[in-house]
Every structure is written in structure tokens, then in C-alpha cells.
Amino acid sequence: MLDIPDHMPNNSVVCLMAPTASGKTALAYELYDSGRYELISVDSALIYRDMNIGTAKPTAAELARYPHHLVDIIDPTQSYSVAEFVQDVEQLITACHQQGKIPLLVGGTMMYYMALIEGLSPVPDSDDGIREQVEQWRQVEGIAALYDYLSQVDPASHQRLKPTDTQRITRAVEVYKQTAIPISEWQRQPKHALAHNPEQHWHVLSVLPDRPWLHERIAQRLDIMWEQ
């Protein structure tokens, strides 16, 4: 059991990071039972409804007993950006503190944790109209045309990206079309992180079990998933 002090300030935010099958969920449930914590999922697979196989999603009974925020919030056909995740977590943290609870962020998606702790570049959200235009251009002329265009408007990104990196090339073109500023310039600007909020106390905790024990647990979990 992690030594989490009882006198933790009410404006605390706790991040519980750990590998899959490490026992972090059981620990989160134990903390929830103390009555001080609200559970917020930090898992990029659990956000999707109906994706219950192979994701280690808590059962319906578990979710009823231990409610998780940000579980089963969108359909698999919908998109959900890291920026949207950060925005949702920010609102949930505020709501938890207003209710006198400490947000307990638990999960294994490091990309999400890094966005919360280290921050995101202030790149604007995608514009649906621009996205459709760029996607149509890519379908008609191929990703090579977008990559060549990037060499003209954003040489830094062109040099950094491989010509086969369709997703990042497309996004870089979208950003320039939308803002007339290269994405490389946006990425050089200071990052904003929720963990830098001076009015909150952030605690980043990790569970690091012995590797042989962890590998055995992962194998057992995989066997159970195959059986199910």
C-alpha cells in the first residue's frame, strides 16, 4: 500500500501511474473507499463505449460500486483529442474540489499523463472545414503533395517528419492552412500544464512492482481475456 498521508490538502490532485496488471486499480478502489477521492480514468481505451474486450475495463458492477469519470464517454467512431482530455480533466478537478473530494487520476496512458504534467503546446484545435479540405487534397493528390507543400510553408516540420508520416504531415498542413503560422512555431511556444496550477497540490505516485511478478500477472490477465 502506498503511504498517502491523511492530512493531504483538500486542493490536492493525485496521479496514480503504474503498468498494466500492477494492481493500481485495486489500490484506487481502496482509496475510493476511504471517502476522500473521486476516480478519473486516464486510459485512452476506456473512453470508448462497447470496447470491453482486451481493454481491462472495469465491469459494470465495478463501475457501479466505484464510479469512474471519463469511462464510456464516446463511441469508437468518434474522435477524442488529448487537448479535449485535458479540458475534461480540468473541469472534473474543479468539480471534485467543489464537492470536497480529491481527484484520483488512475490509468496507464502516459501520453495523457504527460499532457497533464508537462503540458501541451498552444496549437489551436482543428477546424472541421479545414480538415475536410486537407483530407480531400490528400485523397486526390496523395500525401506526397502535402509533404512537398510543407517544405515551402514549414521547412522545420518538413525536415523533422518522415514522408510516410501521414497523420503528422496532414496535421501540420491543417494548422498552417488554419492559422498561417507553422506548427513548428506553435510547438516552440511555452506549454501550459494543469499540474503547474499554483492553487493546487499535485502528487505524482507510481507503482513499480518486481518485473517477474508483473510478467506473471500480465500472462494471467491475457489468459482470462482469451477465455472471455
PDB file of C-alpha atoms in Angstrom:
ATOM      1  CA  MET A   1       0.000   0.000   0.000  1.00  0.00           C
ATOM      2  CA  LEU A   2       1.345   3.440  -0.901  1.00  0.00           C
ATOM      3  CA  ASP A   3       1.862   5.762   2.044  1.00  0.00           C
ATOM      4  CA  ILE A   4      -0.607   8.523   1.201  1.00  0.00           C
ATOM      5  CA  PRO A   5      -0.934  10.905   4.164  1.00  0.00           C
ATOM      6  CA  ASP A   6      -4.322  11.513   5.755  1.00  0.00           C
ATOM      7  CA  HIS A   7      -3.513  15.225   6.051  1.00  0.00           C
ATOM      8  CA  MET A   8      -3.256  15.711   2.283  1.00  0.00           C
ATOM      9  CA  PRO A   9      -4.630  19.200   1.449  1.00  0.00           C
ATOM     10  CA  ASN A  10      -8.152  19.367   0.075  1.00  0.00           C
ATOM     11  CA  ASN A  11      -6.882  21.081  -3.081  1.00  0.00           C
ATOM     12  CA  SER A  12      -4.676  18.102  -3.912  1.00  0.00           C
ATOM     13  CA  VAL A  13      -4.685  16.190  -7.199  1.00  0.00           C
ATOM     14  CA  VAL A  14      -3.255  12.661  -7.117  1.00  0.00           C
ATOM     15  CA  CYS A  15      -1.903  10.877 -10.200  1.00  0.00           C
ATOM     16  CA  LEU A  16      -1.524   7.123  -9.727  1.00  0.00           C
ATOM     17  CA  MET A  17       0.630   5.754 -12.538  1.00  0.00           C
ATOM     18  CA  ALA A  18       1.544   2.117 -12.979  1.00  0.00           C
ATOM     19  CA  PRO A  19       1.983  -0.592 -15.638  1.00  0.00           C
ATOM     20  CA  THR A  20      -0.934  -2.766 -16.647  1.00  0.00           C
ATOM     21  CA  ALA A  21      -1.777  -5.600 -14.247  1.00  0.00           C
ATOM     22  CA  SER A  22       0.268  -3.962 -11.460  1.00  0.00           C
ATOM     23  CA  GLY A  23      -2.611  -3.673  -9.003  1.00  0.00           C
ATOM     24  CA  LYS A  24      -3.214   0.062  -9.389  1.00  0.00           C
ATOM     25  CA  THR A  25      -6.961  -0.450  -9.853  1.00  0.00           C
ATOM     26  CA  ALA A  26      -7.265  -2.340  -6.569  1.00  0.00           C
ATOM     27  CA  LEU A  27      -5.305   0.415  -4.853  1.00  0.00           C
ATOM     28  CA  ALA A  28      -7.548   3.061  -6.428  1.00  0.00           C
ATOM     29  CA  TYR A  29     -10.619   1.221  -5.136  1.00  0.00           C
ATOM     30  CA  GLU A  30      -9.121   1.112  -1.640  1.00  0.00           C
ATOM     31  CA  LEU A  31      -8.512   4.843  -1.723  1.00  0.00           C
ATOM     32  CA  TYR A  32     -12.034   5.472  -3.049  1.00  0.00           C
ATOM     33  CA  ASP A  33     -13.449   3.510  -0.120  1.00  0.00           C
ATOM     34  CA  SER A  34     -11.789   5.991   2.240  1.00  0.00           C
ATOM     35  CA  GLY A  35     -14.397   8.530   1.112  1.00  0.00           C
ATOM     36  CA  ARG A  36     -11.886  11.236   0.186  1.00  0.00           C
ATOM     37  CA  TYR A  37     -11.369  10.509  -3.502  1.00  0.00           C
ATOM     38  CA  GLU A  38     -13.151  10.655  -6.855  1.00  0.00           C
ATOM     39  CA  LEU A  39     -11.817   8.391  -9.623  1.00  0.00           C
ATOM     40  CA  ILE A  40     -10.860   9.859 -13.004  1.00  0.00           C
ATOM     41  CA  SER A  41      -9.728   7.401 -15.665  1.00  0.00           C
ATOM     42  CA  VAL A  42      -6.502   8.170 -17.539  1.00  0.00           C
ATOM     43  CA  ASP A  43      -6.879   5.497 -20.203  1.00  0.00           C
ATOM     44  CA  SER A  44      -7.224   6.112 -23.926  1.00  0.00           C
ATOM     45  CA  ALA A  45      -9.082   2.824 -24.473  1.00  0.00           C
ATOM     46  CA  LEU A  46     -11.626   3.076 -21.680  1.00  0.00           C
ATOM     47  CA  ILE A  47     -13.134   6.266 -23.085  1.00  0.00           C
ATOM     48  CA  TYR A  48     -14.888   4.200 -25.789  1.00  0.00           C
ATOM     49  CA  ARG A  49     -18.267   2.588 -25.277  1.00  0.00           C
ATOM     50  CA  ASP A  50     -18.566  -1.122 -26.115  1.00  0.00           C
ATOM     51  CA  MET A  51     -14.796  -1.649 -26.219  1.00  0.00           C
ATOM     52  CA  ASN A  52     -14.812  -4.077 -23.311  1.00  0.00           C
ATOM     53  CA  ILE A  53     -12.662  -6.903 -24.683  1.00  0.00           C
ATOM     54  CA  GLY A  54      -8.898  -6.604 -24.303  1.00  0.00           C
ATOM     55  CA  THR A  55      -9.015  -3.206 -22.573  1.00  0.00           C
ATOM     56  CA  ALA A  56      -9.189  -4.336 -18.913  1.00  0.00           C
ATOM     57  CA  LYS A  57     -12.215  -2.089 -18.496  1.00  0.00           C
ATOM     58  CA  PRO A  58     -13.876  -2.396 -15.081  1.00  0.00           C
ATOM     59  CA  THR A  59     -17.050  -4.447 -15.135  1.00  0.00           C
ATOM     60  CA  ALA A  60     -20.473  -2.868 -14.897  1.00  0.00           C
ATOM     61  CA  ALA A  61     -20.652  -3.991 -11.282  1.00  0.00           C
ATOM     62  CA  GLU A  62     -17.287  -2.411 -10.523  1.00  0.00           C
ATOM     63  CA  LEU A  63     -18.270   0.856 -12.198  1.00  0.00           C
ATOM     64  CA  ALA A  64     -21.470   0.910 -10.163  1.00  0.00           C
ATOM     65  CA  ARG A  65     -19.507   0.403  -6.954  1.00  0.00           C
ATOM     66  CA  TYR A  66     -16.529   2.559  -7.962  1.00  0.00           C
ATOM     67  CA  PRO A  67     -17.703   5.221 -10.436  1.00  0.00           C
ATOM     68  CA  HIS A  68     -15.041   6.419 -12.882  1.00  0.00           C
ATOM     69  CA  HIS A  69     -15.138   9.683 -14.764  1.00  0.00           C
ATOM     70  CA  LEU A  70     -14.098   9.523 -18.459  1.00  0.00           C
ATOM     71  CA  VAL A  71     -15.123   5.894 -18.994  1.00  0.00           C
ATOM     72  CA  ASP A  72     -17.591   5.051 -21.797  1.00  0.00           C
ATOM     73  CA  ILE A  73     -17.943   8.681 -22.905  1.00  0.00           C
ATOM     74  CA  ILE A  74     -17.812   8.357 -26.714  1.00  0.00           C
ATOM     75  CA  ASP A  75     -18.439   5.832 -29.487  1.00  0.00           C
ATOM     76  CA  PRO A  76     -15.474   4.155 -31.228  1.00  0.00           C
ATOM     77  CA  THR A  77     -16.289   6.067 -34.415  1.00  0.00           C
ATOM     78  CA  GLN A  78     -15.822   9.423 -32.677  1.00  0.00           C
ATOM     79  CA  SER A  79     -12.550  11.272 -32.166  1.00  0.00           C
ATOM     80  CA  TYR A  80     -11.222  12.482 -28.833  1.00  0.00           C
ATOM     81  CA  SER A  81      -8.043  14.538 -28.756  1.00  0.00           C
ATOM     82  CA  VAL A  82      -5.508  14.846 -25.970  1.00  0.00           C
ATOM     83  CA  ALA A  83      -6.477  18.512 -25.694  1.00  0.00           C
ATOM     84  CA  GLU A  84     -10.117  17.509 -25.127  1.00  0.00           C
ATOM     85  CA  PHE A  85      -8.991  15.064 -22.439  1.00  0.00           C
ATOM     86  CA  VAL A  86      -7.038  17.794 -20.641  1.00  0.00           C
ATOM     87  CA  GLN A  87     -10.014  20.145 -20.842  1.00  0.00           C
ATOM     88  CA  ASP A  88     -12.348  17.492 -19.405  1.00  0.00           C
ATOM     89  CA  VAL A  89      -9.924  16.694 -16.581  1.00  0.00           C
ATOM     90  CA  GLU A  90      -9.599  20.376 -15.705  1.00  0.00           C
ATOM     91  CA  GLN A  91     -13.370  20.660 -15.328  1.00  0.00           C
ATOM     92  CA  LEU A  92     -13.549  17.438 -13.302  1.00  0.00           C
ATOM     93  CA  ILE A  93     -10.796  18.567 -10.928  1.00  0.00           C
ATOM     94  CA  THR A  94     -12.710  21.775 -10.239  1.00  0.00           C
ATOM     95  CA  ALA A  95     -15.938  19.852  -9.663  1.00  0.00           C
ATOM     96  CA  CYS A  96     -14.235  17.380  -7.304  1.00  0.00           C
ATOM     97  CA  HIS A  97     -12.685  20.138  -5.226  1.00  0.00           C
ATOM     98  CA  GLN A  98     -16.019  21.941  -5.006  1.00  0.00           C
ATOM     99  CA  GLN A  99     -17.514  18.732  -3.582  1.00  0.00           C
ATOM    100  CA  GLY A 100     -14.714  18.436  -1.038  1.00  0.00           C
ATOM    101  CA  LYS A 101     -13.152  15.430  -2.795  1.00  0.00           C
ATOM    102  CA  ILE A 102      -9.614  14.806  -4.045  1.00  0.00           C
ATOM    103  CA  PRO A 103      -9.367  13.811  -7.722  1.00  0.00           C
ATOM    104  CA  LEU A 104      -7.536  10.487  -8.121  1.00  0.00           C
ATOM    105  CA  LEU A 105      -6.310  10.110 -11.682  1.00  0.00           C
ATOM    106  CA  VAL A 106      -5.660   6.453 -12.363  1.00  0.00           C
ATOM    107  CA  GLY A 107      -4.686   4.670 -15.565  1.00  0.00           C
ATOM    108  CA  GLY A 108      -1.835   3.725 -17.823  1.00  0.00           C
ATOM    109  CA  THR A 109      -1.869   6.101 -20.800  1.00  0.00           C
ATOM    110  CA  MET A 110       1.389   8.001 -20.397  1.00  0.00           C
ATOM    111  CA  MET A 111       0.574  10.365 -23.258  1.00  0.00           C
ATOM    112  CA  TYR A 112      -2.367  11.645 -21.219  1.00  0.00           C
ATOM    113  CA  TYR A 113      -0.295  11.963 -18.050  1.00  0.00           C
ATOM    114  CA  MET A 114       2.454  13.865 -19.849  1.00  0.00           C
ATOM    115  CA  ALA A 115      -0.126  16.287 -21.237  1.00  0.00           C
ATOM    116  CA  LEU A 116      -1.357  16.947 -17.704  1.00  0.00           C
ATOM    117  CA  ILE A 117       2.057  17.162 -16.047  1.00  0.00           C
ATOM    118  CA  GLU A 118       4.300  18.633 -18.746  1.00  0.00           C
ATOM    119  CA  GLY A 119       1.642  20.458 -20.745  1.00  0.00           C
ATOM    120  CA  LEU A 120       0.597  20.875 -24.346  1.00  0.00           C
ATOM    121  CA  SER A 121       1.808  23.314 -26.967  1.00  0.00           C
ATOM    122  CA  PRO A 122      -0.811  26.016 -27.622  1.00  0.00           C
ATOM    123  CA  VAL A 123      -1.670  24.636 -31.065  1.00  0.00           C
ATOM    124  CA  PRO A 124      -5.284  25.592 -31.900  1.00  0.00           C
ATOM    125  CA  ASP A 125      -7.919  22.882 -32.118  1.00  0.00           C
ATOM    126  CA  SER A 126      -8.682  21.562 -35.580  1.00  0.00           C
ATOM    127  CA  ASP A 127     -11.188  23.359 -37.762  1.00  0.00           C
ATOM    128  CA  ASP A 128     -13.585  20.834 -39.298  1.00  0.00           C
ATOM    129  CA  GLY A 129     -13.793  22.729 -42.577  1.00  0.00           C
ATOM    130  CA  ILE A 130     -10.017  22.964 -42.972  1.00  0.00           C
ATOM    131  CA  ARG A 131      -9.637  19.325 -42.010  1.00  0.00           C
ATOM    132  CA  GLU A 132     -12.057  18.241 -44.715  1.00  0.00           C
ATOM    133  CA  GLN A 133     -10.276  20.367 -47.331  1.00  0.00           C
ATOM    134  CA  VAL A 134      -6.867  18.955 -46.466  1.00  0.00           C
ATOM    135  CA  GLU A 135      -8.191  15.403 -46.336  1.00  0.00           C
ATOM    136  CA  GLN A 136      -9.752  15.796 -49.784  1.00  0.00           C
ATOM    137  CA  TRP A 137      -6.458  17.167 -51.101  1.00  0.00           C
ATOM    138  CA  ARG A 138      -4.622  14.170 -49.640  1.00  0.00           C
ATOM    139  CA  GLN A 139      -7.043  11.696 -51.175  1.00  0.00           C
ATOM    140  CA  VAL A 140      -6.799  13.300 -54.619  1.00  0.00           C
ATOM    141  CA  GLU A 141      -3.057  14.020 -54.817  1.00  0.00           C
ATOM    142  CA  GLY A 142      -1.583  11.819 -52.115  1.00  0.00           C
ATOM    143  CA  ILE A 143       0.439  12.529 -49.006  1.00  0.00           C
ATOM    144  CA  ALA A 144       3.491  13.423 -51.144  1.00  0.00           C
ATOM    145  CA  ALA A 145       1.746  16.600 -52.311  1.00  0.00           C
ATOM    146  CA  LEU A 146       1.118  17.666 -48.720  1.00  0.00           C
ATOM    147  CA  TYR A 147       4.703  16.840 -47.801  1.00  0.00           C
ATOM    148  CA  ASP A 148       6.012  18.994 -50.648  1.00  0.00           C
ATOM    149  CA  TYR A 149       3.729  21.837 -49.574  1.00  0.00           C
ATOM    150  CA  LEU A 150       5.085  21.534 -46.051  1.00  0.00           C
ATOM    151  CA  SER A 151       8.620  22.077 -47.363  1.00  0.00           C
ATOM    152  CA  GLN A 152       7.513  25.511 -48.559  1.00  0.00           C
ATOM    153  CA  VAL A 153       5.493  26.717 -45.577  1.00  0.00           C
ATOM    154  CA  ASP A 154       7.121  24.854 -42.671  1.00  0.00           C
ATOM    155  CA  PRO A 155      10.663  23.664 -43.526  1.00  0.00           C
ATOM    156  CA  ALA A 156      11.374  22.712 -39.907  1.00  0.00           C
ATOM    157  CA  SER A 157       8.473  20.255 -39.790  1.00  0.00           C
ATOM    158  CA  HIS A 158       9.285  19.001 -43.280  1.00  0.00           C
ATOM    159  CA  GLN A 159      12.787  18.133 -42.165  1.00  0.00           C
ATOM    160  CA  ARG A 160      11.641  16.541 -38.912  1.00  0.00           C
ATOM    161  CA  LEU A 161       8.853  14.370 -40.335  1.00  0.00           C
ATOM    162  CA  LYS A 162       9.261  11.278 -42.467  1.00  0.00           C
ATOM    163  CA  PRO A 163       7.426  11.418 -45.826  1.00  0.00           C
ATOM    164  CA  THR A 164       5.325   8.431 -44.712  1.00  0.00           C
ATOM    165  CA  ASP A 165       4.095  10.069 -41.506  1.00  0.00           C
ATOM    166  CA  THR A 166       0.639  10.753 -42.893  1.00  0.00           C
ATOM    167  CA  GLN A 167      -1.019  11.798 -39.657  1.00  0.00           C
ATOM    168  CA  ARG A 168       1.561  14.385 -38.582  1.00  0.00           C
ATOM    169  CA  ILE A 169       2.070  15.785 -42.085  1.00  0.00           C
ATOM    170  CA  THR A 170      -1.663  16.216 -42.501  1.00  0.00           C
ATOM    171  CA  ARG A 171      -1.984  17.899 -39.117  1.00  0.00           C
ATOM    172  CA  ALA A 172       0.912  20.279 -39.875  1.00  0.00           C
ATOM    173  CA  VAL A 173      -0.714  21.322 -43.138  1.00  0.00           C
ATOM    174  CA  GLU A 174      -4.074  21.802 -41.391  1.00  0.00           C
ATOM    175  CA  VAL A 175      -2.510  24.077 -38.774  1.00  0.00           C
ATOM    176  CA  TYR A 176      -0.777  26.246 -41.368  1.00  0.00           C
ATOM    177  CA  LYS A 177      -3.918  26.485 -43.508  1.00  0.00           C
ATOM    178  CA  GLN A 178      -5.909  27.483 -40.439  1.00  0.00           C
ATOM    179  CA  THR A 179      -3.514  29.945 -38.773  1.00  0.00           C
ATOM    180  CA  ALA A 180      -0.881  30.904 -41.361  1.00  0.00           C
ATOM    181  CA  ILE A 181       1.658  30.003 -38.670  1.00  0.00           C
ATOM    182  CA  PRO A 182       3.776  26.814 -38.967  1.00  0.00           C
ATOM    183  CA  ILE A 183       3.045  24.143 -36.405  1.00  0.00           C
ATOM    184  CA  SER A 184       6.761  24.110 -35.590  1.00  0.00           C
ATOM    185  CA  GLU A 185       6.398  27.708 -34.420  1.00  0.00           C
ATOM    186  CA  TRP A 186       3.387  26.853 -32.271  1.00  0.00           C
ATOM    187  CA  GLN A 187       5.350  23.978 -30.731  1.00  0.00           C
ATOM    188  CA  ARG A 188       8.187  26.306 -29.711  1.00  0.00           C
ATOM    189  CA  GLN A 189       5.873  28.392 -27.567  1.00  0.00           C
ATOM    190  CA  PRO A 190       5.694  27.746 -23.793  1.00  0.00           C
ATOM    191  CA  LYS A 191       3.494  24.844 -22.738  1.00  0.00           C
ATOM    192  CA  HIS A 192       0.610  25.126 -20.299  1.00  0.00           C
ATOM    193  CA  ALA A 193       0.132  22.249 -17.872  1.00  0.00           C
ATOM    194  CA  LEU A 194      -2.652  21.698 -15.360  1.00  0.00           C
ATOM    195  CA  ALA A 195      -0.044  20.477 -12.882  1.00  0.00           C
ATOM    196  CA  HIS A 196       1.506  23.962 -12.871  1.00  0.00           C
ATOM    197  CA  ASN A 197      -1.612  25.447 -11.265  1.00  0.00           C
ATOM    198  CA  PRO A 198      -0.289  27.274  -8.168  1.00  0.00           C
ATOM    199  CA  GLU A 199      -3.648  26.863  -6.412  1.00  0.00           C
ATOM    200  CA  GLN A 200      -3.435  23.058  -6.465  1.00  0.00           C
ATOM    201  CA  HIS A 201      -1.104  20.479  -4.921  1.00  0.00           C
ATOM    202  CA  TRP A 202      -0.255  17.787  -7.471  1.00  0.00           C
ATOM    203  CA  HIS A 203       1.145  14.445  -6.294  1.00  0.00           C
ATOM    204  CA  VAL A 204       2.534  12.011  -8.848  1.00  0.00           C
ATOM    205  CA  LEU A 205       2.769   8.479  -7.471  1.00  0.00           C
ATOM    206  CA  SER A 206       3.847   5.298  -9.221  1.00  0.00           C
ATOM    207  CA  VAL A 207       3.534   1.596  -8.514  1.00  0.00           C
ATOM    208  CA  LEU A 208       6.665  -0.240  -9.639  1.00  0.00           C
ATOM    209  CA  PRO A 209       6.297  -3.980  -8.949  1.00  0.00           C
ATOM    210  CA  ASP A 210       9.008  -6.580  -9.491  1.00  0.00           C
ATOM    211  CA  ARG A 211       9.219  -7.415 -13.177  1.00  0.00           C
ATOM    212  CA  PRO A 212       8.925 -11.251 -12.853  1.00  0.00           C
ATOM    213  CA  TRP A 213       5.789 -10.841 -10.717  1.00  0.00           C
ATOM    214  CA  LEU A 214       4.374  -8.293 -13.172  1.00  0.00           C
ATOM    215  CA  HIS A 215       5.043 -10.517 -16.202  1.00  0.00           C
ATOM    216  CA  GLU A 216       3.241 -13.392 -14.493  1.00  0.00           C
ATOM    217  CA  ARG A 217       0.271 -11.144 -13.738  1.00  0.00           C
ATOM    218  CA  ILE A 218       0.112  -9.913 -17.346  1.00  0.00           C
ATOM    219  CA  ALA A 219       0.175 -13.501 -18.624  1.00  0.00           C
ATOM    220  CA  GLN A 220      -2.650 -14.433 -16.266  1.00  0.00           C
ATOM    221  CA  ARG A 221      -4.689 -11.441 -17.370  1.00  0.00           C
ATOM    222  CA  LEU A 222      -4.169 -12.328 -21.032  1.00  0.00           C
ATOM    223  CA  ASP A 223      -5.359 -15.887 -20.401  1.00  0.00           C
ATOM    224  CA  ILE A 224      -8.515 -14.553 -18.752  1.00  0.00           C
ATOM    225  CA  MET A 225      -9.149 -12.209 -21.695  1.00  0.00           C
ATOM    226  CA  TRP A 226      -8.830 -15.094 -24.163  1.00  0.00           C
ATOM    227  CA  GLU A 227     -11.255 -17.168 -22.114  1.00  0.00           C
ATOM    228  CA  GLN A 228     -13.763 -14.301 -22.074  1.00  0.00           C
TER     229      GLN A 228
END
